[in-house]
Coordinates of C-alpha atoms in Angstrom, one line a residue:
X227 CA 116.7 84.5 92.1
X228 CA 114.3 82.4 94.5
X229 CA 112.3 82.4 92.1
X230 CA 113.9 79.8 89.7
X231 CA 112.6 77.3 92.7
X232 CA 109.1 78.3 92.4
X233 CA 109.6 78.5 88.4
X234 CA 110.8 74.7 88.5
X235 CA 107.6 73.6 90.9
X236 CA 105.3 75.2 87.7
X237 CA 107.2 73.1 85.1
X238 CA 106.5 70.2 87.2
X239 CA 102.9 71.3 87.5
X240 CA 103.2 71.6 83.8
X241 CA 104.1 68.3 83.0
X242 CA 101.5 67.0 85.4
X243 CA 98.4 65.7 84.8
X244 CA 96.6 68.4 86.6
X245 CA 98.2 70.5 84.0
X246 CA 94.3 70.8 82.5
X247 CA 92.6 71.7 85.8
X248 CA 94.4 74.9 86.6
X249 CA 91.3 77.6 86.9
X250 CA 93.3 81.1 88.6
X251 CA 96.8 81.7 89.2
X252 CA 97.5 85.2 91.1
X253 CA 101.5 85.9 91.6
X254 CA 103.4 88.7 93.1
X255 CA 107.0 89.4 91.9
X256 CA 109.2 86.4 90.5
X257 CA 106.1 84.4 91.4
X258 CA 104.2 86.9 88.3
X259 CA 106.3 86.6 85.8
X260 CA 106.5 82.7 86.7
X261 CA 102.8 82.4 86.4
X262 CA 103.3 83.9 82.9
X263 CA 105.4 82.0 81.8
X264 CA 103.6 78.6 83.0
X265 CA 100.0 80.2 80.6
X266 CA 102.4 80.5 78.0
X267 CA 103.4 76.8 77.9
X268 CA 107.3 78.1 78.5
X269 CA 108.1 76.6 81.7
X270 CA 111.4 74.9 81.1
X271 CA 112.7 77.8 78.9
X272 CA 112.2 80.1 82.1
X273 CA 114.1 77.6 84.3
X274 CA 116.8 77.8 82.0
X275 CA 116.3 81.9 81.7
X276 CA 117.2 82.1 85.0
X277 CA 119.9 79.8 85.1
X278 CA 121.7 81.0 81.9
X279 CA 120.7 85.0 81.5
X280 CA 120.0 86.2 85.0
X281 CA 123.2 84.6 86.5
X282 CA 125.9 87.7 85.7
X283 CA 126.3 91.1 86.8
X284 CA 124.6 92.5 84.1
X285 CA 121.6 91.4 86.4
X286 CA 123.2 91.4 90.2
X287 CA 126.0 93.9 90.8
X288 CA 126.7 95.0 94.2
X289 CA 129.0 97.7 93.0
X290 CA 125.9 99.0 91.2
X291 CA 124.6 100.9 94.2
X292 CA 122.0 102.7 92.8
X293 CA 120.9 99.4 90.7
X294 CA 122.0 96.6 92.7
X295 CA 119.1 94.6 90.7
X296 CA 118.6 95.5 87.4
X297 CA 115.1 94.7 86.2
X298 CA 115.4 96.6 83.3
X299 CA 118.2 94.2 81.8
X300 CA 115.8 91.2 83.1
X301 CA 112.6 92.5 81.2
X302 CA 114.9 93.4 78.0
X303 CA 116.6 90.0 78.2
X304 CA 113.2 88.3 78.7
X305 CA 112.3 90.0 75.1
X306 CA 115.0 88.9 73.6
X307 CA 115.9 85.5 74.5
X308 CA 112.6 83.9 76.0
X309 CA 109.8 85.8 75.1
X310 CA 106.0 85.1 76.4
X311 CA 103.3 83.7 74.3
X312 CA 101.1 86.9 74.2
X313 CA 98.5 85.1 71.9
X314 CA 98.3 82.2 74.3
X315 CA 98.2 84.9 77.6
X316 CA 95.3 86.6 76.3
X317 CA 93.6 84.0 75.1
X318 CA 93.9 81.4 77.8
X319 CA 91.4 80.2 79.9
X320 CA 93.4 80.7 83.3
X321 CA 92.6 83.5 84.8
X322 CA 96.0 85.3 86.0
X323 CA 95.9 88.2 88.4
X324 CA 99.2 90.4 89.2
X325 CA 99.3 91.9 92.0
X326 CA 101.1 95.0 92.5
X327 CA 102.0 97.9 95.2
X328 CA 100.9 101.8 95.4
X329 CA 103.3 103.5 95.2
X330 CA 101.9 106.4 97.1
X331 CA 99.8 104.1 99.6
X332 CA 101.7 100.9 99.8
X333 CA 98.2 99.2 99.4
X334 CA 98.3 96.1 97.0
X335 CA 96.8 96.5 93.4
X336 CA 95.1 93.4 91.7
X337 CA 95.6 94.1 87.7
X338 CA 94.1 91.4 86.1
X339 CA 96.2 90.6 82.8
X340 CA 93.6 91.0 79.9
X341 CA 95.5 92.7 77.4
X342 CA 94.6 96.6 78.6
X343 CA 98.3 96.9 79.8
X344 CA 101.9 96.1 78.2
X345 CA 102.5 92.6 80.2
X346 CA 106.4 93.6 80.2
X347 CA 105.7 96.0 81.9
X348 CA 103.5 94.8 84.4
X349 CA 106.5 92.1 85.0
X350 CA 108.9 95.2 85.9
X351 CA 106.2 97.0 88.2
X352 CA 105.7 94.1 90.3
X353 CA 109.4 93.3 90.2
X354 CA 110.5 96.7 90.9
X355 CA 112.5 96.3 94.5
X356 CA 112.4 99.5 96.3
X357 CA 115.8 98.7 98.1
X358 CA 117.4 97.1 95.4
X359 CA 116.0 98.3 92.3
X360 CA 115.2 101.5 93.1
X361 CA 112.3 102.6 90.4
X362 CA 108.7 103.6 90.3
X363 CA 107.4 102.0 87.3
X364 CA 104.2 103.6 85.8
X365 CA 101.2 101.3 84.9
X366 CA 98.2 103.5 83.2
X367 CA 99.2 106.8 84.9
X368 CA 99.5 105.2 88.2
X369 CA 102.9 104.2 90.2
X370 CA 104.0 100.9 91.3
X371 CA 106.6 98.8 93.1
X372 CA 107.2 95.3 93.8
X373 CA 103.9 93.7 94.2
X374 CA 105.4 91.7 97.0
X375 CA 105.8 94.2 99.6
X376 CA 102.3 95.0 100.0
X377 CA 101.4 91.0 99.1
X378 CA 104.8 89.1 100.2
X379 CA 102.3 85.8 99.6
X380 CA 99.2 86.0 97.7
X381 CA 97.0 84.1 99.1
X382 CA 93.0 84.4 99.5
X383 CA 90.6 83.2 101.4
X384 CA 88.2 83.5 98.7
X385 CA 90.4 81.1 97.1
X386 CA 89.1 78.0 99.4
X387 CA 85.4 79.3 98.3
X388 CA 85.7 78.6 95.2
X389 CA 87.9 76.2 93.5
X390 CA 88.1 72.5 94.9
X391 CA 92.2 72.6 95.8
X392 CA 94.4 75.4 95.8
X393 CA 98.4 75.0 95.7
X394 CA 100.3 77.5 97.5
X395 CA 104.5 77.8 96.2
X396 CA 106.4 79.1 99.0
X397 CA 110.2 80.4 98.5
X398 CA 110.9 80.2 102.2
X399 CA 111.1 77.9 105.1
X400 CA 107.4 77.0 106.2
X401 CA 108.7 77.6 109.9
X402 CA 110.2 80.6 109.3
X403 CA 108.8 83.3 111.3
X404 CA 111.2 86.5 110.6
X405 CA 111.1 89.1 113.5
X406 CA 109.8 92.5 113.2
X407 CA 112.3 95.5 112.5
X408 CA 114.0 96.7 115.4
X409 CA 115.0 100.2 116.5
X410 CA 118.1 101.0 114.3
X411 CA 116.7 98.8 111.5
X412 CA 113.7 100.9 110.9
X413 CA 116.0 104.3 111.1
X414 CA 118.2 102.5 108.5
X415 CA 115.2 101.7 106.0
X416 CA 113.7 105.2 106.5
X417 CA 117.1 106.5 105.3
X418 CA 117.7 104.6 102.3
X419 CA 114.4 104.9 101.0
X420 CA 113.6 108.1 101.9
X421 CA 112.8 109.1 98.3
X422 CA 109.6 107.1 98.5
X423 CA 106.2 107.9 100.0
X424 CA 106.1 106.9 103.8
X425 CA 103.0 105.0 103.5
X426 CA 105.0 102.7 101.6
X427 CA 108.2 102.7 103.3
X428 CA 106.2 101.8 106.3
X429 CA 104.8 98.8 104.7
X430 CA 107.8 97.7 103.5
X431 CA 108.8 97.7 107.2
X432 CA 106.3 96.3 108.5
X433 CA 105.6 93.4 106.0
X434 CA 107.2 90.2 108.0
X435 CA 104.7 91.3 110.3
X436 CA 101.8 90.3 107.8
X437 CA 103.8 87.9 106.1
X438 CA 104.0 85.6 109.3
X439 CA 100.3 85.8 109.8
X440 CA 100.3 84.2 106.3
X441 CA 103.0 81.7 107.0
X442 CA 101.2 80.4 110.3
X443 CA 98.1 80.0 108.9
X444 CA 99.4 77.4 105.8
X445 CA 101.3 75.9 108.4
X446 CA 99.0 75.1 111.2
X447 CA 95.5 76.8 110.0
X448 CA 94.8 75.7 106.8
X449 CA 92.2 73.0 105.7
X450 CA 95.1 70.2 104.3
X451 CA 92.2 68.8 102.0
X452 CA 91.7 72.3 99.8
X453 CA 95.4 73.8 100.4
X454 CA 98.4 72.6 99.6
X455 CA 101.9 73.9 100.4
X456 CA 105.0 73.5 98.2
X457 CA 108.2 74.7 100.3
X458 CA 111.4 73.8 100.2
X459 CA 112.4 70.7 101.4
X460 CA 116.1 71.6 102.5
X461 CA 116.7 75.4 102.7
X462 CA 120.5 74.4 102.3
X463 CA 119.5 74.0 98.9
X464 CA 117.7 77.5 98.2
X465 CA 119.2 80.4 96.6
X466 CA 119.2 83.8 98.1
X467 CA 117.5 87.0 96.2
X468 CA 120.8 87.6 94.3
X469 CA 122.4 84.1 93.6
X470 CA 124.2 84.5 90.5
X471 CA 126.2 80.9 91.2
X472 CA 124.6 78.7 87.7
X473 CA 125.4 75.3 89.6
X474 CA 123.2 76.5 92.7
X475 CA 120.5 77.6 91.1
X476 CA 120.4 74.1 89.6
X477 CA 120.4 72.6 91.8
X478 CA 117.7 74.9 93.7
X479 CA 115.4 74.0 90.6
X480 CA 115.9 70.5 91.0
X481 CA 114.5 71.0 94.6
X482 CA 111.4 72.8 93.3
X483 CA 110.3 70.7 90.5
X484 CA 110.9 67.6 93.2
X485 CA 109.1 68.9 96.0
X486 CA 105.9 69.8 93.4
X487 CA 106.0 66.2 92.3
X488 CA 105.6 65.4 95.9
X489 CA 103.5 67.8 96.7
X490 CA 101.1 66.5 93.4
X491 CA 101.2 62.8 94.6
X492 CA 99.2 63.9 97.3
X493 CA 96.2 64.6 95.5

């Protein structure tokens, strides 16, 4: 559910008037089918998706063990009650890459969205949470999980290269540096996800590793005058992964589209 904040900083960037200007969006997860939703000109109905339909236990159910996270009620639900703009995806001039995770390798898999594959589908690949979800989802013959584990943040070096200012949206403390699994943590992961490949169950352990690398280098590394950052500003105000609470995820998207403002103003 963290990503209603990241959904709320693309409204903002919606309304803006950079709105225009936006050349390449690449997402992984929530931050996928947030960038889908901003190319089809739908940002404040997907706040209000996440507020209103994802916030039950159709969605989050802890007693669901087997489906704590049910992306399939999400992707049916998104058909249903907010639908994308397919003519608007396919034909807009933002380029929007999805990235995606092997499930055999745990490598990352760009998919660039140009109509080939069923974007629905797509949306519950790269959504698809080995721990909590608990699915291979099949994309053209080929399996895949949540496109963060193998990408937690998307970022490219390339990026800088090649377009004048890039804006990074963050779901986490910019100073957060997790710690690498321990002993009885890694045993514990290899047990509940022993049905998947171990190439991939090892990158899903070992992906705060990578992720920090990232982290540190928007932080400290980063040239200020071609990235910018948008975090959030109080992390007592951020919802967890399964927030179902409608007032706190509120006011967690009142953070977001705030802090983009901010972020914007210093252009």
């Amino acid at each position: 559910m963290r990503g209603v904040y990241s959904m709320a900083a693309l409204d903002a960037l919606a309304e803006s008037k950079y709105a225009d200007d936006i050349k390449y969006i690449v997402g992984s997860s929530a931050g996928a089918i947030n960038a889908s939703y901003y190319i089809s000109k739908r940002t404040k109905q997907a706040v209000d998706f996440y507020v209103r339909y994802l916030s039950n236990k159709d969605f989050v159910n802890f007693l669901r063990l087997k489906k704590i996270v049910d992306i399939d009620f999400m992707v049916d639900t998104l058909k249903a009650k907010n639908p994308l703009e397919i003519d608007l995806l396919e034909k807009s001039k933002i380029v929007f890459d999805i990235m995606l995770t092997d499930a055999e390798t745990g490598a990352p898999f760009q998919y660039r969205n140009d109509g080939k594959a069923d974007i629905y589908e797509l949306i519950r690949a790269t959504s698809a949470l080995p721990l909590l979800y608990g699915k291979i989802v099949d994309i053209e013959g080929e399996g895949y999980v949540d496109g963060g584990v193998a990408t937690p943040i998307p970022f490219q070096d390339e990026l800088i290269e090649e377009y004048d200012l890039t804006i990074v949206i963050l779901t986490k403390d910019i100073c957060a540096r997790p710690k690498e699994m321990g002993f009885l943590m890694r045993k514990a992961y290899k047990l509940f996800l022993s049905k998947y490949n171990d190439a991939l169950v090892e990158e899903i352990i070992e992906r705060n590793g990578e992720s920090n690398i990232m982290m540190d280098y928007l932080q400290n590394k980063a040239d200020k005058s071609k990235v910018l950052v948008c975090h959030p500003s109080d992390m007592s105000k951020m919802v967890k992964r399964t927030t179902a609470n409608q007032s706190k995820l509120e006011v967690c998207a009142k953070m977001g589209y705030d802090d983009m403002c901010s972020v914007l103003n210093h252009i």
